[in-house]
Amino acid sequence: MRIAGTLDNFGFCNAAKKLGYDWQVINRPLWDIYDEFSPDLWIFHQIDKNIQNFIDKTQIKHITSVGLSLADDVAFSPVPIDNLFKCDIVYIGEYNKLIKQLCYPIGNYHIKVYNPNWGMPQNVGKLSIDNVNKLLCSSKMVITDELHLAMNALCGGNPTVAIGRFWPNSDMFFCENIESLKRAINSILNWTSETKRDYVSKCYSTISSMTYINFLKSIL
Amino acid sequence: MRYINILVEDLGASQLSYYLSTEINKIHTIRTDITCIVYYHNIHRHCINPLFATMSNVEISGAKDIAIATSINTANKLLEVIGPTKKFYYIWNLEWQGLQQSYYTALLELLHKPELSIITRSESHAALLYNNFNRKPDLIFDNFQLEKLI
């Protein structure tokens, strides 16, 4: 099975390699890839006019990844705690006023923020995907504002709290204000490892089918 | 005679240069058994008349005793030098805030080098350092109060 995808489809690339499929990055003219690689499936991020023309002429099997919320359980999996990355909370997501209130000097939590575009001292800048996974697994809990980030964090076995506008499953903590967020944090930080495991498995059970691997299997 | 070697980016007009020059000038008037040498990366006009030796950082290989770096750049330079018996990195600015590239892992490795002792300027800088890099400073003093180091 051969799959061609744009560079930003990192999750699909991992899943394809894990399933033993051939992966080709779309980094050349589409017709060249069509002639030389003959993909069975094309994965685009978005479809513009030129790509649409190509699809109309070739009638290729294709999907667009924009708007898909899937978990990358290949890149994100449980790893041992790394003391260099150890912390209480990791926030991964866009700028958020609630998170600002947790950070020193307003708040007093040991929090690391993973968002290269958010200029604040707690930010850890850009990290490789392996180090992001280490960072998530070395923290006691993860806060996020997007569904696919929450799913990735859960793949690593991390208790996750949602603060975004996405609709999490009913088992997941969903906090809309600072009081409920602090309550959730203080509760999770005092959990035993069994309680954490139960929470993660409950949250993960409803999204376990929403992985890149399962998605590829279902369409191929 | 004991030597204190300090590496800076430059000795031009800045808060760092001002306090550094003032404190070393003061030390030299009260302690005759200490010699301070400042190594600069870029040559600039001095903001205060120095009563101590200044030279280019290519001369740092001859340094001995204590050496203090004041930036990420000079800390990396200091790690390459074998002369000093005690190496410090005085975190004057939270430089990582202005960096947009993948600095984190490189800085994490630098701050956890066993041969490098860390000095921060304040408790708040120490808190941020620990929060981001899980590293507690060895010393905390502001504005180059070198008598605390001595």
Short mmCIF file of C-alpha atoms in Angstrom, two decimals:
data_model
loop_
_atom_site.label_atom_id
_atom_site.label_comp_id
_atom_site.label_asym_id
_atom_site.label_seq_id
_atom_site.Cartn_x
_atom_site.Cartn_y
_atom_site.Cartn_z
CA MET A 1 0.00 0.00 0.00
CA ARG A 2 1.39 3.43 -0.95
CA ILE A 3 0.33 6.72 0.60
CA ALA A 4 1.37 10.24 -0.34
CA GLY A 5 0.84 13.09 2.12
CA THR A 6 1.86 16.66 2.73
CA LEU A 7 4.60 17.37 5.26
CA ASP A 8 2.17 18.63 7.93
CA ASN A 9 0.44 15.23 8.09
CA PHE A 10 2.93 13.94 10.63
CA GLY A 11 0.37 11.72 12.38
CA PHE A 12 -0.62 9.99 9.14
CA CYS A 13 3.06 9.51 8.30
CA ASN A 14 3.68 7.77 11.66
CA ALA A 15 0.57 5.63 11.28
CA ALA A 16 1.43 4.60 7.70
CA LYS A 17 4.96 3.58 8.71
CA LYS A 18 3.61 1.68 11.71
CA LEU A 19 1.20 -0.24 9.45
CA GLY A 20 4.03 -1.05 7.06
CA TYR A 21 2.80 1.17 4.20
CA ASP A 22 5.09 3.18 1.94
CA TRP A 23 4.96 6.91 2.68
CA GLN A 24 5.84 9.63 0.20
CA VAL A 25 5.99 13.28 1.20
CA ILE A 26 4.34 15.57 -1.31
CA ASN A 27 7.33 17.81 -1.88
CA ARG A 28 7.40 17.67 -5.68
CA PRO A 29 4.91 18.41 -8.46
CA LEU A 30 1.85 16.19 -8.04
CA TRP A 31 2.18 14.71 -11.52
CA ASP A 32 5.74 13.55 -10.77
CA ILE A 33 4.57 11.74 -7.65
CA TYR A 34 1.61 10.31 -9.56
CA ASP A 35 3.91 8.89 -12.27
CA GLU A 36 6.77 7.69 -10.10
CA PHE A 37 5.06 6.57 -6.87
CA SER A 38 1.43 5.84 -7.93
CA PRO A 39 -0.09 6.33 -4.45
CA ASP A 40 -3.20 4.39 -3.45
CA LEU A 41 -4.22 7.24 -1.18
CA TRP A 42 -3.42 10.95 -1.23
CA ILE A 43 -3.61 12.99 1.97
CA PHE A 44 -3.78 16.76 1.53
CA HIS A 45 -4.06 19.33 4.25
CA GLN A 46 -6.33 21.55 2.20
CA ILE A 47 -7.40 21.42 -1.42
CA ASP A 48 -6.73 24.47 -3.57
CA LYS A 49 -7.63 25.09 -7.20
CA ASN A 50 -4.55 23.36 -8.65
CA ILE A 51 -4.99 20.28 -6.49
CA GLN A 52 -8.70 20.15 -7.43
CA ASN A 53 -7.77 20.21 -11.13
CA PHE A 54 -5.32 17.37 -10.56
CA ILE A 55 -7.96 15.34 -8.67
CA ASP A 56 -10.56 15.93 -11.41
CA LYS A 57 -8.17 14.69 -14.09
CA THR A 58 -6.81 11.65 -12.26
CA GLN A 59 -9.80 10.62 -10.10
CA ILE A 60 -7.40 9.64 -7.31
CA LYS A 61 -8.53 8.45 -3.88
CA HIS A 62 -7.86 11.32 -1.50
CA ILE A 63 -8.72 12.86 1.87
CA THR A 64 -8.15 16.25 3.48
CA SER A 65 -6.79 16.36 6.97
CA VAL A 66 -7.97 19.84 7.91
CA GLY A 67 -10.49 19.65 10.75
CA LEU A 68 -9.72 16.02 11.55
CA SER A 69 -9.16 15.45 15.27
CA LEU A 70 -7.21 12.23 15.60
CA ALA A 71 -4.78 10.88 18.18
CA ASP A 72 -1.21 10.07 17.25
CA ASP A 73 -0.62 7.02 19.44
CA VAL A 74 2.67 6.26 17.65
CA ALA A 75 4.48 9.49 18.58
CA PHE A 76 2.68 9.81 21.92
CA SER A 77 3.03 6.82 24.18
CA PRO A 78 4.00 6.31 27.83
CA VAL A 79 7.72 6.86 28.54
CA PRO A 80 9.56 6.99 31.90
CA ILE A 81 9.69 10.30 33.78
CA ASP A 82 12.65 12.47 32.75
CA ASN A 83 13.90 14.56 35.70
CA LEU A 84 14.89 17.42 33.38
CA PHE A 85 11.27 17.81 32.26
CA LYS A 86 9.58 16.94 35.54
CA CYS A 87 6.82 19.35 36.60
CA ASP A 88 3.29 19.47 38.00
CA ILE A 89 1.41 20.81 34.99
CA VAL A 90 2.01 21.06 31.26
CA TYR A 91 -0.20 23.41 29.28
CA ILE A 92 -0.27 22.78 25.56
CA GLY A 93 -2.38 25.09 23.44
CA GLU A 94 -3.03 28.65 22.44
CA TYR A 95 -2.78 31.78 24.61
CA ASN A 96 -5.25 31.54 27.45
CA LYS A 97 -6.02 33.93 30.29
CA LEU A 98 -6.83 31.09 32.68
CA ILE A 99 -3.36 29.62 32.27
CA LYS A 100 -1.74 32.99 32.85
CA GLN A 101 -3.32 32.99 36.30
CA LEU A 102 -1.61 29.72 37.19
CA CYS A 103 1.86 30.97 36.29
CA TYR A 104 4.35 32.67 38.60
CA PRO A 105 4.11 35.39 39.92
CA ILE A 106 0.26 35.34 39.82
CA GLY A 107 -0.07 31.64 40.50
CA ASN A 108 2.36 29.34 42.20
CA TYR A 109 2.21 26.14 40.19
CA HIS A 110 5.18 24.36 38.67
CA ILE A 111 3.89 24.75 35.13
CA LYS A 112 5.56 24.46 31.76
CA VAL A 113 3.86 25.93 28.72
CA TYR A 114 4.38 24.36 25.32
CA ASN A 115 3.48 26.90 22.69
CA PRO A 116 6.31 28.45 20.66
CA ASN A 117 4.15 31.46 19.79
CA TRP A 118 3.33 32.49 23.34
CA GLY A 119 6.11 34.72 24.70
CA MET A 120 6.24 34.16 28.44
CA PRO A 121 9.00 32.94 30.78
CA GLN A 122 7.31 29.60 31.44
CA ASN A 123 7.36 28.75 27.75
CA VAL A 124 9.66 25.91 26.74
CA GLY A 125 9.90 27.03 23.09
CA LYS A 126 10.11 24.57 20.25
CA LEU A 127 10.77 20.93 21.06
CA SER A 128 11.20 17.80 19.01
CA ILE A 129 8.19 15.47 19.06
CA ASP A 130 10.12 12.99 21.27
CA ASN A 131 10.79 15.71 23.82
CA VAL A 132 7.14 16.84 23.74
CA ASN A 133 6.15 13.28 24.61
CA LYS A 134 8.78 13.20 27.40
CA LEU A 135 7.52 16.55 28.69
CA LEU A 136 3.90 15.35 28.80
CA CYS A 137 4.82 12.06 30.47
CA SER A 138 7.06 13.77 33.05
CA SER A 139 4.25 16.00 34.29
CA LYS A 140 1.56 15.09 36.78
CA MET A 141 -1.21 16.43 34.56
CA VAL A 142 -1.85 18.12 31.23
CA ILE A 143 -4.16 21.02 30.46
CA THR A 144 -5.15 21.66 26.88
CA ASP A 145 -7.62 23.56 24.75
CA GLU A 146 -7.90 21.26 21.74
CA LEU A 147 -9.36 17.82 21.26
CA HIS A 148 -6.49 16.24 19.33
CA LEU A 149 -3.96 17.54 21.88
CA ALA A 150 -6.05 16.09 24.69
CA MET A 151 -6.17 12.75 22.88
CA ASN A 152 -2.39 12.79 22.31
CA ALA A 153 -1.83 13.50 26.00
CA LEU A 154 -4.16 10.68 26.99
CA CYS A 155 -2.22 8.31 24.69
CA GLY A 156 0.78 8.92 26.96
CA GLY A 157 -1.32 8.04 30.02
CA ASN A 158 -1.51 11.60 31.34
CA PRO A 159 -4.53 12.91 33.26
CA THR A 160 -5.88 15.68 31.05
CA VAL A 161 -8.08 18.68 31.80
CA ALA A 162 -9.91 20.47 28.99
CA ILE A 163 -10.34 24.24 28.95
CA GLY A 164 -11.14 24.84 25.29
CA ARG A 165 -14.42 25.08 23.50
CA PHE A 166 -14.30 21.53 22.22
CA TRP A 167 -16.72 19.09 23.78
CA PRO A 168 -14.74 16.54 25.76
CA ASN A 169 -16.16 13.21 26.81
CA SER A 170 -18.24 13.30 29.97
CA ASP A 171 -15.52 11.74 32.12
CA MET A 172 -12.95 14.43 31.40
CA PHE A 173 -12.63 17.50 33.62
CA PHE A 174 -13.89 20.51 31.70
CA CYS A 175 -13.12 23.88 33.31
CA GLU A 176 -14.50 27.20 32.16
CA ASN A 177 -13.27 29.46 34.95
CA ILE A 178 -10.24 29.76 37.18
CA GLU A 179 -12.01 28.47 40.30
CA SER A 180 -13.07 25.19 38.69
CA LEU A 181 -9.65 24.86 37.05
CA LYS A 182 -7.82 25.27 40.36
CA ARG A 183 -10.20 22.80 42.01
CA ALA A 184 -9.47 20.25 39.27
CA ILE A 185 -5.71 20.83 39.48
CA ASN A 186 -5.56 20.54 43.27
CA SER A 187 -7.63 17.39 43.12
CA ILE A 188 -5.51 15.73 40.38
CA LEU A 189 -2.19 16.66 41.97
CA ASN A 190 -3.21 14.71 45.07
CA TRP A 191 -4.38 11.62 43.22
CA THR A 192 -2.79 8.22 43.71
CA SER A 193 -1.43 6.40 40.69
CA GLU A 194 -4.48 4.07 40.68
CA THR A 195 -6.91 7.01 40.57
CA LYS A 196 -4.91 8.55 37.73
CA ARG A 197 -4.92 5.31 35.78
CA ASP A 198 -8.71 4.94 36.22
CA TYR A 199 -9.34 8.52 35.06
CA VAL A 200 -7.09 8.17 32.01
CA SER A 201 -8.59 4.83 30.97
CA LYS A 202 -12.14 6.22 31.35
CA CYS A 203 -11.30 9.30 29.25
CA TYR A 204 -9.39 7.28 26.70
CA SER A 205 -12.07 4.60 26.26
CA THR A 206 -14.35 6.91 24.24
CA ILE A 207 -11.60 8.18 21.97
CA SER A 208 -9.48 5.07 21.56
CA SER A 209 -10.92 4.42 18.09
CA MET A 210 -10.08 7.96 16.97
CA THR A 211 -6.44 7.33 16.13
CA TYR A 212 -4.59 7.86 12.86
CA ILE A 213 -3.98 4.12 12.61
CA ASN A 214 -7.67 3.22 13.01
CA PHE A 215 -8.68 5.94 10.58
CA LEU A 216 -6.26 4.66 7.91
CA LYS A 217 -7.38 1.08 8.45
CA SER A 218 -11.02 2.09 8.05
CA ILE A 219 -10.57 3.89 4.73
CA LEU A 220 -8.09 1.52 3.05
CA MET B 1 46.73 36.36 44.61
CA ARG B 2 43.28 35.15 43.55
CA TYR B 3 41.79 35.83 40.16
CA ILE B 4 38.19 36.49 39.22
CA ASN B 5 37.61 36.35 35.49
CA ILE B 6 34.37 37.67 34.10
CA LEU B 7 33.14 37.14 30.55
CA VAL B 8 30.75 39.69 29.09
CA GLU B 9 29.35 40.42 25.67
CA ASP B 10 30.73 43.97 25.85
CA LEU B 11 31.52 46.75 28.32
CA GLY B 12 29.40 49.37 26.58
CA ALA B 13 26.62 51.34 28.21
CA SER B 14 24.33 48.83 29.93
CA GLN B 15 23.11 48.05 33.40
CA LEU B 16 25.36 45.00 33.49
CA SER B 17 28.49 46.95 32.51
CA TYR B 18 27.70 49.73 34.95
CA TYR B 19 27.26 47.49 37.99
CA LEU B 20 30.10 45.19 36.97
CA SER B 21 32.59 48.05 36.59
CA THR B 22 31.41 49.81 39.75
CA GLU B 23 31.64 46.67 41.88
CA ILE B 24 35.05 45.62 40.58
CA ASN B 25 36.41 49.15 41.04
CA LYS B 26 35.11 49.01 44.62
CA ILE B 27 36.61 45.56 45.27
CA HIS B 28 40.01 46.72 44.05
CA THR B 29 40.07 49.55 46.56
CA ILE B 30 39.35 47.28 49.56
CA ARG B 31 40.95 43.96 48.60
CA THR B 32 44.51 43.89 47.30
CA ASP B 33 44.71 40.10 47.16
CA ILE B 34 42.12 39.84 44.37
CA THR B 35 42.61 40.61 40.71
CA CYS B 36 39.61 40.90 38.44
CA ILE B 37 39.91 40.61 34.69
CA VAL B 38 37.00 41.22 32.35
CA TYR B 39 36.92 39.48 28.96
CA TYR B 40 34.68 41.03 26.36
CA HIS B 41 33.26 39.55 23.17
CA ASN B 42 32.80 42.87 21.34
CA ILE B 43 34.91 45.97 21.90
CA HIS B 44 32.93 49.02 23.05
CA ARG B 45 33.61 52.32 24.70
CA HIS B 46 33.60 51.77 28.51
CA CYS B 47 30.64 53.21 30.34
CA ILE B 48 32.79 53.71 33.49
CA ASN B 49 36.55 54.11 33.65
CA PRO B 50 37.73 50.60 34.62
CA LEU B 51 40.33 50.17 37.36
CA PHE B 52 40.87 46.59 36.20
CA ALA B 53 42.23 44.73 33.21
CA THR B 54 40.00 44.21 30.19
CA MET B 55 40.85 42.04 27.23
CA SER B 56 39.27 40.18 24.35
CA ASN B 57 37.68 36.83 25.20
CA VAL B 58 40.17 35.01 22.97
CA GLU B 59 42.56 35.47 25.94
CA ILE B 60 40.29 33.49 28.28
CA SER B 61 42.36 30.33 27.79
CA GLY B 62 44.94 31.82 30.19
CA ALA B 63 42.36 32.40 32.97
CA LYS B 64 42.61 30.62 36.32
CA ASP B 65 40.74 30.42 39.67
CA ILE B 66 37.18 31.72 39.31
CA ALA B 67 35.43 32.49 36.02
CA ILE B 68 31.96 33.95 35.61
CA ALA B 69 29.95 33.97 32.38
CA THR B 70 27.12 36.45 32.00
CA SER B 71 25.21 35.20 28.96
CA ILE B 72 24.36 31.94 27.17
CA ASN B 73 27.03 32.73 24.58
CA THR B 74 29.79 33.37 27.14
CA ALA B 75 28.70 30.39 29.27
CA ASN B 76 29.19 28.11 26.28
CA LYS B 77 32.57 29.74 25.69
CA LEU B 78 33.53 29.24 29.33
CA LEU B 79 32.80 25.51 29.19
CA GLU B 80 35.52 25.14 26.55
CA VAL B 81 38.19 26.65 28.83
CA ILE B 82 40.15 24.34 31.12
CA GLY B 83 42.04 26.90 33.24
CA PRO B 84 39.45 28.11 35.79
CA THR B 85 38.90 25.83 38.79
CA LYS B 86 35.40 27.16 39.47
CA LYS B 87 32.98 28.19 36.73
CA PHE B 88 29.82 30.22 37.25
CA TYR B 89 27.03 31.30 34.97
CA TYR B 90 25.52 34.54 36.27
CA ILE B 91 22.05 34.68 34.69
CA TRP B 92 21.78 38.41 34.24
CA ASN B 93 18.89 38.37 31.78
CA LEU B 94 16.23 35.76 31.15
CA GLU B 95 17.63 35.53 27.65
CA TRP B 96 15.53 32.56 26.61
CA GLN B 97 12.42 34.75 26.55
CA GLY B 98 13.58 36.49 23.41
CA LEU B 99 14.67 33.35 21.60
CA GLN B 100 12.24 31.91 19.10
CA GLN B 101 14.14 28.87 17.90
CA SER B 102 14.54 25.48 19.50
CA TYR B 103 16.74 26.77 22.29
CA TYR B 104 15.17 24.83 25.13
CA THR B 105 17.00 21.51 25.02
CA ALA B 106 20.36 23.23 24.36
CA LEU B 107 19.83 25.55 27.32
CA LEU B 108 18.59 22.67 29.47
CA GLU B 109 21.83 20.80 28.80
CA LEU B 110 23.92 23.91 29.49
CA LEU B 111 22.23 24.65 32.82
CA HIS B 112 22.64 21.06 33.98
CA LYS B 113 26.37 20.86 33.24
CA PRO B 114 27.92 19.69 36.53
CA GLU B 115 30.96 21.96 36.20
CA LEU B 116 28.80 25.09 35.92
CA SER B 117 27.42 26.72 39.08
CA ILE B 118 24.47 29.00 38.58
CA ILE B 119 23.98 32.47 40.06
CA THR B 120 20.70 34.34 39.70
CA ARG B 121 19.93 37.97 40.46
CA SER B 122 16.80 37.48 42.54
CA GLU B 123 14.43 35.00 44.10
CA SER B 124 11.96 35.60 41.28
CA HIS B 125 14.57 34.75 38.65
CA ALA B 126 15.44 31.64 40.69
CA ALA B 127 11.76 30.63 40.76
CA LEU B 128 11.44 31.03 36.99
CA LEU B 129 14.68 29.15 36.41
CA TYR B 130 13.47 26.24 38.53
CA ASN B 131 10.06 26.31 36.89
CA ASN B 132 11.46 26.09 33.37
CA PHE B 133 14.67 24.13 33.72
CA ASN B 134 14.32 22.28 37.05
CA ARG B 135 17.60 23.83 38.19
CA LYS B 136 18.02 25.61 41.52
CA PRO B 137 20.71 28.32 41.60
CA ASP B 138 23.80 27.86 43.76
CA LEU B 139 23.94 31.54 44.70
CA ILE B 140 21.58 34.51 44.54
CA PHE B 141 22.89 38.07 44.53
CA ASP B 142 22.02 41.14 42.56
CA ASN B 143 24.11 43.70 40.69
CA PHE B 144 27.45 41.88 40.82
CA GLN B 145 27.95 42.10 44.57
CA LEU B 146 31.17 40.16 44.26
CA GLU B 147 31.94 40.29 47.99
CA LYS B 148 29.16 37.70 48.40
CA LEU B 149 31.01 35.43 46.01
CA ILE B 150 34.37 36.00 47.68
#
